[in-house]
């Protein structure tokens, strides 16, 4: 199995903090370009779900690392219908439950898990790019660790207030500022924990920052497509 995409395949790496719009914007960019889409966060979520299903203690670093190596994970990278399954069981809805969001950092900060996921993600990127001509892969360490040689590397950011408002609206609808406060602890604490193993708040060398604080969704997609169109023009 190869883990290196061919030179004629377009690999786009997108990182950013929670609620910046990585998943939704990356998916729309992949659709616009007619290439595959890889949501790497769903892989950490699937492992968390599987550990909880099996009664694996998330604080047992060795047991969680072994679970990662054993995980029978299937990822579908069609941007029109991305899927996550474990042992043939679709977990798309289950991995978005708040019990998973609250626990996933404990799994994602396990360094042995990250080493295993790195290999899986590189293989998925190469396989998807070979099948569709390219891939948009998003997460926290794609621009820096998983695909540092990607053709296009973007850090998608937004102010904390904008990210909280978006996440709050997604979870609670237009319920007002109280839900923003309720969301704050969840989002900010998760980013703080995840930041201990990945750098996704400051762009690494060669990574283009796209700040979406004052952009709507379509404008954010267009801004990333502009970066893609401008590739090769930079010195
Ligand atoms: N520019 C934007 N303007 C307004 N809403 C946006 C924008 N970009 C994304 N959204 C909305 O914000 C919400 C969060 O987006 P998304 O789930 O893509 O973020 P994320 O960065 O992948 O978060 P996480 O890492 O926590 O999964 C979604 O409801 C999405 O539709
Ligand atoms: N490349 C990645 C992708 C995700 N994570 C962590 C960060 C989150 O706590 C968790 C779920 O990600 P989300 O679905 O919210 O984007 O996985 C990571 O460490 N590295």
PDB file of C-alpha atoms and ligand atoms in Angstrom:
ATOM      1  CA  UNK A   1       0.000   0.000   0.000  1.00  0.00           C
ATOM      2  CA  UNK A   2       1.471   3.380  -1.034  1.00  0.00           C
ATOM      3  CA  UNK A   3       1.366   6.358   1.311  1.00  0.00           C
ATOM      4  CA  UNK A   4       2.657   8.920  -1.198  1.00  0.00           C
ATOM      5  CA  UNK A   5       0.336  10.560  -3.742  1.00  0.00           C
ATOM      6  CA  UNK A   6       1.593  10.846  -7.346  1.00  0.00           C
ATOM      7  CA  UNK A   7       2.861  14.305  -8.475  1.00  0.00           C
ATOM      8  CA  UNK A   8      -0.138  14.902 -10.763  1.00  0.00           C
ATOM      9  CA  UNK A   9      -2.597  14.483  -7.898  1.00  0.00           C
ATOM     10  CA  UNK A  10      -3.822  17.546  -5.989  1.00  0.00           C
ATOM     11  CA  UNK A  11      -3.463  17.289  -2.205  1.00  0.00           C
ATOM     12  CA  UNK A  12      -4.982  20.088  -0.127  1.00  0.00           C
ATOM     13  CA  UNK A  13      -4.296  20.152   3.630  1.00  0.00           C
ATOM     14  CA  UNK A  14      -6.511  22.221   5.939  1.00  0.00           C
ATOM     15  CA  UNK A  15      -6.095  22.666   9.703  1.00  0.00           C
ATOM     16  CA  UNK A  16      -7.738  24.887  12.270  1.00  0.00           C
ATOM     17  CA  UNK A  17      -9.375  25.094  15.679  1.00  0.00           C
ATOM     18  CA  UNK A  18     -12.803  23.751  16.586  1.00  0.00           C
ATOM     19  CA  UNK A  19     -15.678  25.554  14.887  1.00  0.00           C
ATOM     20  CA  UNK A  20     -13.483  27.346  12.338  1.00  0.00           C
ATOM     21  CA  UNK A  21     -15.402  25.575   9.575  1.00  0.00           C
ATOM     22  CA  UNK A  22     -12.751  23.033   8.545  1.00  0.00           C
ATOM     23  CA  UNK A  23     -15.089  20.115   7.903  1.00  0.00           C
ATOM     24  CA  UNK A  24     -17.896  21.933   6.142  1.00  0.00           C
ATOM     25  CA  UNK A  25     -15.650  24.231   4.104  1.00  0.00           C
ATOM     26  CA  UNK A  26     -13.211  21.421   3.160  1.00  0.00           C
ATOM     27  CA  UNK A  27     -16.081  19.237   2.049  1.00  0.00           C
ATOM     28  CA  UNK A  28     -17.493  21.997  -0.157  1.00  0.00           C
ATOM     29  CA  UNK A  29     -14.043  22.695  -1.608  1.00  0.00           C
ATOM     30  CA  UNK A  30     -13.593  18.997  -2.422  1.00  0.00           C
ATOM     31  CA  UNK A  31     -17.012  18.920  -4.079  1.00  0.00           C
ATOM     32  CA  UNK A  32     -16.215  22.033  -6.139  1.00  0.00           C
ATOM     33  CA  UNK A  33     -12.939  20.496  -7.322  1.00  0.00           C
ATOM     34  CA  UNK A  34     -14.359  17.017  -7.914  1.00  0.00           C
ATOM     35  CA  UNK A  35     -11.863  15.333  -5.562  1.00  0.00           C
ATOM     36  CA  UNK A  36     -12.128  13.276  -2.363  1.00  0.00           C
ATOM     37  CA  UNK A  37     -12.584  14.550   1.189  1.00  0.00           C
ATOM     38  CA  UNK A  38     -10.949  13.186   4.357  1.00  0.00           C
ATOM     39  CA  UNK A  39     -12.223  14.266   7.793  1.00  0.00           C
ATOM     40  CA  UNK A  40      -9.426  13.022  10.075  1.00  0.00           C
ATOM     41  CA  UNK A  41     -11.262  14.078  13.240  1.00  0.00           C
ATOM     42  CA  UNK A  42     -13.865  11.407  12.473  1.00  0.00           C
ATOM     43  CA  UNK A  43     -11.099   8.785  12.819  1.00  0.00           C
ATOM     44  CA  UNK A  44     -10.234   9.871  16.369  1.00  0.00           C
ATOM     45  CA  UNK A  45     -13.950  10.023  17.126  1.00  0.00           C
ATOM     46  CA  UNK A  46     -14.498   6.497  15.781  1.00  0.00           C
ATOM     47  CA  UNK A  47     -11.693   5.150  17.968  1.00  0.00           C
ATOM     48  CA  UNK A  48     -13.186   6.910  20.994  1.00  0.00           C
ATOM     49  CA  UNK A  49     -16.597   5.386  20.218  1.00  0.00           C
ATOM     50  CA  UNK A  50     -15.071   1.915  19.875  1.00  0.00           C
ATOM     51  CA  UNK A  51     -13.120   2.202  23.145  1.00  0.00           C
ATOM     52  CA  UNK A  52     -16.289   3.248  24.990  1.00  0.00           C
ATOM     53  CA  UNK A  53     -18.262   0.410  23.364  1.00  0.00           C
ATOM     54  CA  UNK A  54     -15.661  -2.106  24.470  1.00  0.00           C
ATOM     55  CA  UNK A  55     -15.269  -0.678  27.958  1.00  0.00           C
ATOM     56  CA  UNK A  56     -11.643   0.335  27.363  1.00  0.00           C
ATOM     57  CA  UNK A  57     -10.446   2.759  30.045  1.00  0.00           C
ATOM     58  CA  UNK A  58      -9.473   5.918  28.124  1.00  0.00           C
ATOM     59  CA  UNK A  59      -6.806   6.736  30.710  1.00  0.00           C
ATOM     60  CA  UNK A  60      -5.071   3.401  30.016  1.00  0.00           C
ATOM     61  CA  UNK A  61      -2.619   4.677  27.391  1.00  0.00           C
ATOM     62  CA  UNK A  62      -1.382   1.230  26.318  1.00  0.00           C
ATOM     63  CA  UNK A  63      -4.888  -0.234  26.025  1.00  0.00           C
ATOM     64  CA  UNK A  64      -6.120   2.676  23.906  1.00  0.00           C
ATOM     65  CA  UNK A  65      -3.041   2.444  21.679  1.00  0.00           C
ATOM     66  CA  UNK A  66      -3.700  -1.274  21.172  1.00  0.00           C
ATOM     67  CA  UNK A  67      -7.358  -0.497  20.386  1.00  0.00           C
ATOM     68  CA  UNK A  68      -6.167   1.964  17.749  1.00  0.00           C
ATOM     69  CA  UNK A  69      -3.986  -0.665  16.073  1.00  0.00           C
ATOM     70  CA  UNK A  70      -6.885  -3.168  16.163  1.00  0.00           C
ATOM     71  CA  UNK A  71      -9.605  -0.708  15.057  1.00  0.00           C
ATOM     72  CA  UNK A  72     -11.522  -2.121  12.046  1.00  0.00           C
ATOM     73  CA  UNK A  73     -12.113   1.346  10.582  1.00  0.00           C
ATOM     74  CA  UNK A  74     -13.636   2.043   7.182  1.00  0.00           C
ATOM     75  CA  UNK A  75     -13.649   5.638   5.895  1.00  0.00           C
ATOM     76  CA  UNK A  76     -15.629   6.767   2.860  1.00  0.00           C
ATOM     77  CA  UNK A  77     -14.122   9.861   1.215  1.00  0.00           C
ATOM     78  CA  UNK A  78     -16.864  10.864  -1.250  1.00  0.00           C
ATOM     79  CA  UNK A  79     -17.553  14.553  -0.386  1.00  0.00           C
ATOM     80  CA  UNK A  80     -21.220  14.073  -1.289  1.00  0.00           C
ATOM     81  CA  UNK A  81     -21.571  11.323   1.313  1.00  0.00           C
ATOM     82  CA  UNK A  82     -18.551  10.885   3.595  1.00  0.00           C
ATOM     83  CA  UNK A  83     -18.907   7.861   5.885  1.00  0.00           C
ATOM     84  CA  UNK A  84     -17.287   6.408   8.972  1.00  0.00           C
ATOM     85  CA  UNK A  85     -17.830   2.758   9.927  1.00  0.00           C
ATOM     86  CA  UNK A  86     -16.322   0.412  12.502  1.00  0.00           C
ATOM     87  CA  UNK A  87     -16.461  -3.286  11.728  1.00  0.00           C
ATOM     88  CA  UNK A  88     -19.072  -2.585   9.053  1.00  0.00           C
ATOM     89  CA  UNK A  89     -21.295  -0.643  11.496  1.00  0.00           C
ATOM     90  CA  UNK A  90     -22.013   2.951  10.430  1.00  0.00           C
ATOM     91  CA  UNK A  91     -21.100   5.368  13.253  1.00  0.00           C
ATOM     92  CA  UNK A  92     -21.664   8.731  11.516  1.00  0.00           C
ATOM     93  CA  UNK A  93     -24.316   9.849  14.008  1.00  0.00           C
ATOM     94  CA  UNK A  94     -22.856   8.138  17.086  1.00  0.00           C
ATOM     95  CA  UNK A  95     -19.458   9.833  16.811  1.00  0.00           C
ATOM     96  CA  UNK A  96     -21.080  13.313  16.860  1.00  0.00           C
ATOM     97  CA  UNK A  97     -22.763  12.728  20.248  1.00  0.00           C
ATOM     98  CA  UNK A  98     -21.569  15.030  23.029  1.00  0.00           C
ATOM     99  CA  UNK A  99     -20.208  12.079  25.076  1.00  0.00           C
ATOM    100  CA  UNK A 100     -17.738  11.500  22.221  1.00  0.00           C
ATOM    101  CA  UNK A 101     -16.903  15.209  21.785  1.00  0.00           C
ATOM    102  CA  UNK A 102     -16.162  15.419  25.509  1.00  0.00           C
ATOM    103  CA  UNK A 103     -13.929  12.306  25.546  1.00  0.00           C
ATOM    104  CA  UNK A 104     -12.151  12.436  22.185  1.00  0.00           C
ATOM    105  CA  UNK A 105      -9.227  14.641  23.274  1.00  0.00           C
ATOM    106  CA  UNK A 106      -8.105  11.988  25.737  1.00  0.00           C
ATOM    107  CA  UNK A 107      -7.718   9.599  22.807  1.00  0.00           C
ATOM    108  CA  UNK A 108      -6.313  12.181  20.361  1.00  0.00           C
ATOM    109  CA  UNK A 109      -3.546  13.217  22.807  1.00  0.00           C
ATOM    110  CA  UNK A 110      -2.300   9.611  23.103  1.00  0.00           C
ATOM    111  CA  UNK A 111       0.973   9.712  21.120  1.00  0.00           C
ATOM    112  CA  UNK A 112       0.879   6.016  20.167  1.00  0.00           C
ATOM    113  CA  UNK A 113      -2.612   6.544  18.778  1.00  0.00           C
ATOM    114  CA  UNK A 114      -1.369   9.525  16.764  1.00  0.00           C
ATOM    115  CA  UNK A 115       1.443   7.419  15.283  1.00  0.00           C
ATOM    116  CA  UNK A 116      -1.089   4.798  14.170  1.00  0.00           C
ATOM    117  CA  UNK A 117      -3.532   7.396  12.802  1.00  0.00           C
ATOM    118  CA  UNK A 118      -0.706   9.086  10.892  1.00  0.00           C
ATOM    119  CA  UNK A 119      -0.085   5.903   8.892  1.00  0.00           C
ATOM    120  CA  UNK A 120      -3.801   5.352   8.280  1.00  0.00           C
ATOM    121  CA  UNK A 121      -4.324   8.972   7.192  1.00  0.00           C
ATOM    122  CA  UNK A 122      -1.389   8.964   4.792  1.00  0.00           C
ATOM    123  CA  UNK A 123      -2.658   5.737   3.231  1.00  0.00           C
ATOM    124  CA  UNK A 124      -6.192   7.170   2.889  1.00  0.00           C
ATOM    125  CA  UNK A 125      -4.865  10.376   1.302  1.00  0.00           C
ATOM    126  CA  UNK A 126      -2.804   8.414  -1.237  1.00  0.00           C
ATOM    127  CA  UNK A 127      -5.633   5.985  -2.003  1.00  0.00           C
ATOM    128  CA  UNK A 128      -8.265   8.718  -2.354  1.00  0.00           C
ATOM    129  CA  UNK A 129      -6.022  10.881  -4.531  1.00  0.00           C
ATOM    130  CA  UNK A 130      -5.268   7.899  -6.770  1.00  0.00           C
ATOM    131  CA  UNK A 131      -8.989   7.214  -7.257  1.00  0.00           C
ATOM    132  CA  UNK A 132     -10.291  10.787  -7.686  1.00  0.00           C
ATOM    133  CA  UNK A 133      -7.247  12.794  -8.793  1.00  0.00           C
ATOM    134  CA  UNK A 134      -6.950  14.623  -5.497  1.00  0.00           C
ATOM    135  CA  UNK A 135      -8.084  15.023  -1.910  1.00  0.00           C
ATOM    136  CA  UNK A 136      -8.911  17.690   0.629  1.00  0.00           C
ATOM    137  CA  UNK A 137      -7.792  16.431   4.052  1.00  0.00           C
ATOM    138  CA  UNK A 138      -8.654  18.371   7.189  1.00  0.00           C
ATOM    139  CA  UNK A 139      -7.780  18.177  10.877  1.00  0.00           C
ATOM    140  CA  UNK A 140      -5.279  19.635  13.332  1.00  0.00           C
ATOM    141  CA  UNK A 141      -1.899  18.373  12.064  1.00  0.00           C
ATOM    142  CA  UNK A 142      -2.447  17.819   8.341  1.00  0.00           C
ATOM    143  CA  UNK A 143      -0.436  20.855   7.179  1.00  0.00           C
ATOM    144  CA  UNK A 144       2.417  20.099   9.580  1.00  0.00           C
ATOM    145  CA  UNK A 145       2.696  16.324  10.155  1.00  0.00           C
ATOM    146  CA  UNK A 146       0.381  14.221   7.981  1.00  0.00           C
ATOM    147  CA  UNK A 147       0.867  16.022   4.645  1.00  0.00           C
ATOM    148  CA  UNK A 148       3.533  18.720   5.029  1.00  0.00           C
ATOM    149  CA  UNK A 149       4.320  18.346   1.298  1.00  0.00           C
ATOM    150  CA  UNK A 150       0.715  18.991   0.222  1.00  0.00           C
ATOM    151  CA  UNK A 151       0.268  21.171  -2.886  1.00  0.00           C
ATOM    152  CA  UNK A 152      -1.884  23.608  -0.917  1.00  0.00           C
ATOM    153  CA  UNK A 153      -1.781  24.114   2.869  1.00  0.00           C
ATOM    154  CA  UNK A 154      -4.312  26.294   4.643  1.00  0.00           C
ATOM    155  CA  UNK A 155      -4.886  27.261   8.268  1.00  0.00           C
ATOM    156  CA  UNK A 156      -8.595  28.071   8.527  1.00  0.00           C
ATOM    157  CA  UNK A 157      -9.202  30.352  11.490  1.00  0.00           C
ATOM    158  CA  UNK A 158     -11.958  32.500  12.958  1.00  0.00           C
ATOM    159  CA  UNK A 159     -12.198  34.561  16.109  1.00  0.00           C
ATOM    160  CA  UNK A 160     -13.236  32.698  19.245  1.00  0.00           C
ATOM    161  CA  UNK A 161     -16.533  34.593  19.284  1.00  0.00           C
ATOM    162  CA  UNK A 162     -17.335  33.649  15.677  1.00  0.00           C
ATOM    163  CA  UNK A 163     -16.453  29.989  16.290  1.00  0.00           C
ATOM    164  CA  UNK A 164     -18.537  29.820  19.445  1.00  0.00           C
ATOM    165  CA  UNK A 165     -21.495  31.474  17.734  1.00  0.00           C
ATOM    166  CA  UNK A 166     -21.326  28.995  14.835  1.00  0.00           C
ATOM    167  CA  UNK A 167     -21.008  25.937  17.076  1.00  0.00           C
ATOM    168  CA  UNK A 168     -23.744  27.213  19.368  1.00  0.00           C
ATOM    169  CA  UNK A 169     -26.100  27.799  16.450  1.00  0.00           C
ATOM    170  CA  UNK A 170     -25.359  24.313  15.145  1.00  0.00           C
ATOM    171  CA  UNK A 171     -26.075  22.712  18.544  1.00  0.00           C
ATOM    172  CA  UNK A 172     -28.898  24.903  19.840  1.00  0.00           C
ATOM    173  CA  UNK A 173     -30.296  26.865  16.893  1.00  0.00           C
ATOM    174  CA  UNK A 174     -30.999  30.554  17.484  1.00  0.00           C
ATOM    175  CA  UNK A 175     -31.310  30.110  21.265  1.00  0.00           C
ATOM    176  CA  UNK A 176     -29.404  33.272  22.143  1.00  0.00           C
ATOM    177  CA  UNK A 177     -26.217  34.158  24.001  1.00  0.00           C
ATOM    178  CA  UNK A 178     -26.780  31.751  26.921  1.00  0.00           C
ATOM    179  CA  UNK A 179     -26.030  28.822  24.615  1.00  0.00           C
ATOM    180  CA  UNK A 180     -22.844  30.568  23.457  1.00  0.00           C
ATOM    181  CA  UNK A 181     -21.665  30.577  27.077  1.00  0.00           C
ATOM    182  CA  UNK A 182     -22.619  26.925  27.485  1.00  0.00           C
ATOM    183  CA  UNK A 183     -20.626  26.065  24.380  1.00  0.00           C
ATOM    184  CA  UNK A 184     -17.566  28.101  25.395  1.00  0.00           C
ATOM    185  CA  UNK A 185     -16.195  25.680  27.968  1.00  0.00           C
ATOM    186  CA  UNK A 186     -16.610  22.704  25.650  1.00  0.00           C
ATOM    187  CA  UNK A 187     -14.927  24.258  22.600  1.00  0.00           C
ATOM    188  CA  UNK A 188     -12.183  26.228  24.356  1.00  0.00           C
ATOM    189  CA  UNK A 189     -11.195  23.404  26.703  1.00  0.00           C
ATOM    190  CA  UNK A 190     -11.069  20.883  23.880  1.00  0.00           C
ATOM    191  CA  UNK A 191      -8.834  23.166  21.796  1.00  0.00           C
ATOM    192  CA  UNK A 192      -6.551  23.690  24.817  1.00  0.00           C
ATOM    193  CA  UNK A 193      -6.169  19.925  25.324  1.00  0.00           C
ATOM    194  CA  UNK A 194      -5.669  19.254  21.599  1.00  0.00           C
ATOM    195  CA  UNK A 195      -3.070  22.051  21.402  1.00  0.00           C
ATOM    196  CA  UNK A 196      -0.756  20.054  23.651  1.00  0.00           C
ATOM    197  CA  UNK A 197       0.018  17.672  20.757  1.00  0.00           C
ATOM    198  CA  UNK A 198      -0.620  19.755  17.586  1.00  0.00           C
ATOM    199  CA  UNK A 199      -0.033  23.332  16.492  1.00  0.00           C
ATOM    200  CA  UNK A 200      -3.194  24.625  14.819  1.00  0.00           C
ATOM    201  CA  UNK A 201      -3.495  28.218  16.010  1.00  0.00           C
ATOM    202  CA  UNK A 202      -0.505  29.720  14.185  1.00  0.00           C
ATOM    203  CA  UNK A 203       0.316  28.940  10.555  1.00  0.00           C
ATOM    204  CA  UNK A 204       3.542  26.991  10.019  1.00  0.00           C
ATOM    205  CA  UNK A 205       6.004  28.200   7.363  1.00  0.00           C
ATOM    206  CA  UNK A 206       4.418  28.029   3.905  1.00  0.00           C
ATOM    207  CA  UNK A 207       0.874  27.640   5.254  1.00  0.00           C
ATOM    208  CA  UNK A 208      -1.693  30.262   4.150  1.00  0.00           C
ATOM    209  CA  UNK A 209      -4.021  31.611   6.828  1.00  0.00           C
ATOM    210  CA  UNK A 210      -7.656  32.149   5.825  1.00  0.00           C
ATOM    211  CA  UNK A 211      -9.512  34.073   8.537  1.00  0.00           C
ATOM    212  CA  UNK A 212     -13.256  33.483   8.142  1.00  0.00           C
ATOM    213  CA  UNK A 213     -14.415  35.620  11.102  1.00  0.00           C
ATOM    214  CA  UNK A 214     -16.117  38.112   8.799  1.00  0.00           C
ATOM    215  CA  UNK A 215     -16.948  35.718   5.960  1.00  0.00           C
ATOM    216  CA  UNK A 216     -20.123  33.744   5.461  1.00  0.00           C
ATOM    217  CA  UNK A 217     -19.929  30.091   4.470  1.00  0.00           C
ATOM    218  CA  UNK A 218     -19.875  30.616   0.685  1.00  0.00           C
ATOM    219  CA  UNK A 219     -17.266  33.372   1.001  1.00  0.00           C
ATOM    220  CA  UNK A 220     -15.101  31.023   3.098  1.00  0.00           C
ATOM    221  CA  UNK A 221     -15.275  28.318   0.432  1.00  0.00           C
ATOM    222  CA  UNK A 222     -14.416  30.887  -2.238  1.00  0.00           C
ATOM    223  CA  UNK A 223     -11.456  32.148  -0.186  1.00  0.00           C
ATOM    224  CA  UNK A 224      -9.976  28.634   0.039  1.00  0.00           C
ATOM    225  CA  UNK A 225     -10.590  28.037  -3.680  1.00  0.00           C
ATOM    226  CA  UNK A 226      -8.702  31.297  -4.354  1.00  0.00           C
ATOM    227  CA  UNK A 227      -5.703  29.912  -2.448  1.00  0.00           C
ATOM    228  CA  UNK A 228      -5.916  26.713  -4.495  1.00  0.00           C
ATOM    229  CA  UNK A 229      -6.104  28.696  -7.745  1.00  0.00           C
ATOM    230  CA  UNK A 230      -3.078  30.766  -6.724  1.00  0.00           C
ATOM    231  CA  UNK A 231      -0.851  27.735  -6.033  1.00  0.00           C
ATOM    232  CA  UNK A 232       2.453  27.907  -7.864  1.00  0.00           C
ATOM    233  CA  UNK A 233       2.237  31.694  -8.093  1.00  0.00           C
ATOM    234  CA  UNK A 234       3.907  32.045  -4.689  1.00  0.00           C
ATOM    235  CA  UNK A 235       7.716  32.205  -4.535  1.00  0.00           C
TER     236      UNK A 235
HETATM  237  N1  LIG B   1     -17.765  31.077   7.308  1.00  0.00           N
HETATM  238  C1  LIG B   1     -18.786  30.559   7.999  1.00  0.00           C
HETATM  239  N2  LIG B   1     -19.776  31.370   8.380  1.00  0.00           N
HETATM  240  C2  LIG B   1     -20.793  30.887   9.103  1.00  0.00           C
HETATM  241  N3  LIG B   1     -20.923  29.593   9.531  1.00  0.00           N
HETATM  242  C3  LIG B   1     -19.957  28.764   9.169  1.00  0.00           C
HETATM  243  C4  LIG B   1     -18.850  29.191   8.393  1.00  0.00           C
HETATM  244  N4  LIG B   1     -18.030  28.134   8.219  1.00  0.00           N
HETATM  245  C5  LIG B   1     -18.625  27.106   8.857  1.00  0.00           C
HETATM  246  N5  LIG B   1     -19.798  27.466   9.403  1.00  0.00           N
HETATM  247  C6  LIG B   1     -20.707  26.657  10.208  1.00  0.00           C
HETATM  248  O1  LIG B   1     -20.073  26.515  11.478  1.00  0.00           O
HETATM  249  C7  LIG B   1     -20.358  25.221  12.019  1.00  0.00           C
HETATM  250  C8  LIG B   1     -19.062  24.533  12.392  1.00  0.00           C
HETATM  251  O2  LIG B   1     -18.374  24.187  11.189  1.00  0.00           O
HETATM  252  P1  LIG B   1     -17.514  22.861  11.066  1.00  0.00           P
HETATM  253  O3  LIG B   1     -18.176  21.713  11.758  1.00  0.00           O
HETATM  254  O4  LIG B   1     -17.170  22.715   9.650  1.00  0.00           O
HETATM  255  O5  LIG B   1     -16.233  23.288  11.935  1.00  0.00           O
HETATM  256  P2  LIG B   1     -14.938  22.470  12.286  1.00  0.00           P
HETATM  257  O6  LIG B   1     -13.816  23.439  12.254  1.00  0.00           O
HETATM  258  O7  LIG B   1     -14.818  21.260  11.424  1.00  0.00           O
HETATM  259  O8  LIG B   1     -15.205  22.037  13.802  1.00  0.00           O
HETATM  260  P3  LIG B   1     -14.702  20.769  14.626  1.00  0.00           P
HETATM  261  O9  LIG B   1     -13.213  20.735  14.513  1.00  0.00           O
HETATM  262  O10 LIG B   1     -15.139  21.042  16.042  1.00  0.00           O
HETATM  263  O11 LIG B   1     -15.345  19.558  14.042  1.00  0.00           O
HETATM  264  C9  LIG B   1     -21.169  24.471  10.961  1.00  0.00           C
HETATM  265  O12 LIG B   1     -22.540  24.584  11.320  1.00  0.00           O
HETATM  266  C10 LIG B   1     -20.886  25.248   9.686  1.00  0.00           C
HETATM  267  O13 LIG B   1     -21.947  25.182   8.755  1.00  0.00           O
HETATM  268  N1  LIG B   2      -5.778  15.587  12.569  1.00  0.00           N
HETATM  269  C1  LIG B   2      -6.486  15.626  13.723  1.00  0.00           C
HETATM  270  C2  LIG B   2      -7.876  15.631  13.699  1.00  0.00           C
HETATM  271  C3  LIG B   2      -8.557  15.675  14.882  1.00  0.00           C
HETATM  272  N2  LIG B   2      -7.885  15.693  16.045  1.00  0.00           N
HETATM  273  C4  LIG B   2      -8.617  15.679  17.301  1.00  0.00           C
HETATM  274  C5  LIG B   2      -9.122  17.010  17.743  1.00  0.00           C
HETATM  275  C6  LIG B   2     -10.490  16.762  18.306  1.00  0.00           C
HETATM  276  O1  LIG B   2     -10.448  16.721  19.708  1.00  0.00           O
HETATM  277  C7  LIG B   2     -10.875  15.379  17.793  1.00  0.00           C
HETATM  278  C8  LIG B   2     -12.079  15.401  16.867  1.00  0.00           C
HETATM  279  O2  LIG B   2     -11.848  16.329  15.832  1.00  0.00           O
HETATM  280  P1  LIG B   2     -13.081  17.137  15.144  1.00  0.00           P
HETATM  281  O3  LIG B   2     -14.000  16.099  14.583  1.00  0.00           O
HETATM  282  O4  LIG B   2     -13.744  17.912  16.226  1.00  0.00           O
HETATM  283  O5  LIG B   2     -12.419  17.980  14.100  1.00  0.00           O
HETATM  284  O6  LIG B   2      -9.744  14.841  17.157  1.00  0.00           O
HETATM  285  C9  LIG B   2      -6.522  15.684  16.045  1.00  0.00           C
HETATM  286  O7  LIG B   2      -5.904  15.711  17.137  1.00  0.00           O
HETATM  287  N3  LIG B   2      -5.832  15.651  14.887  1.00  0.00           N
END
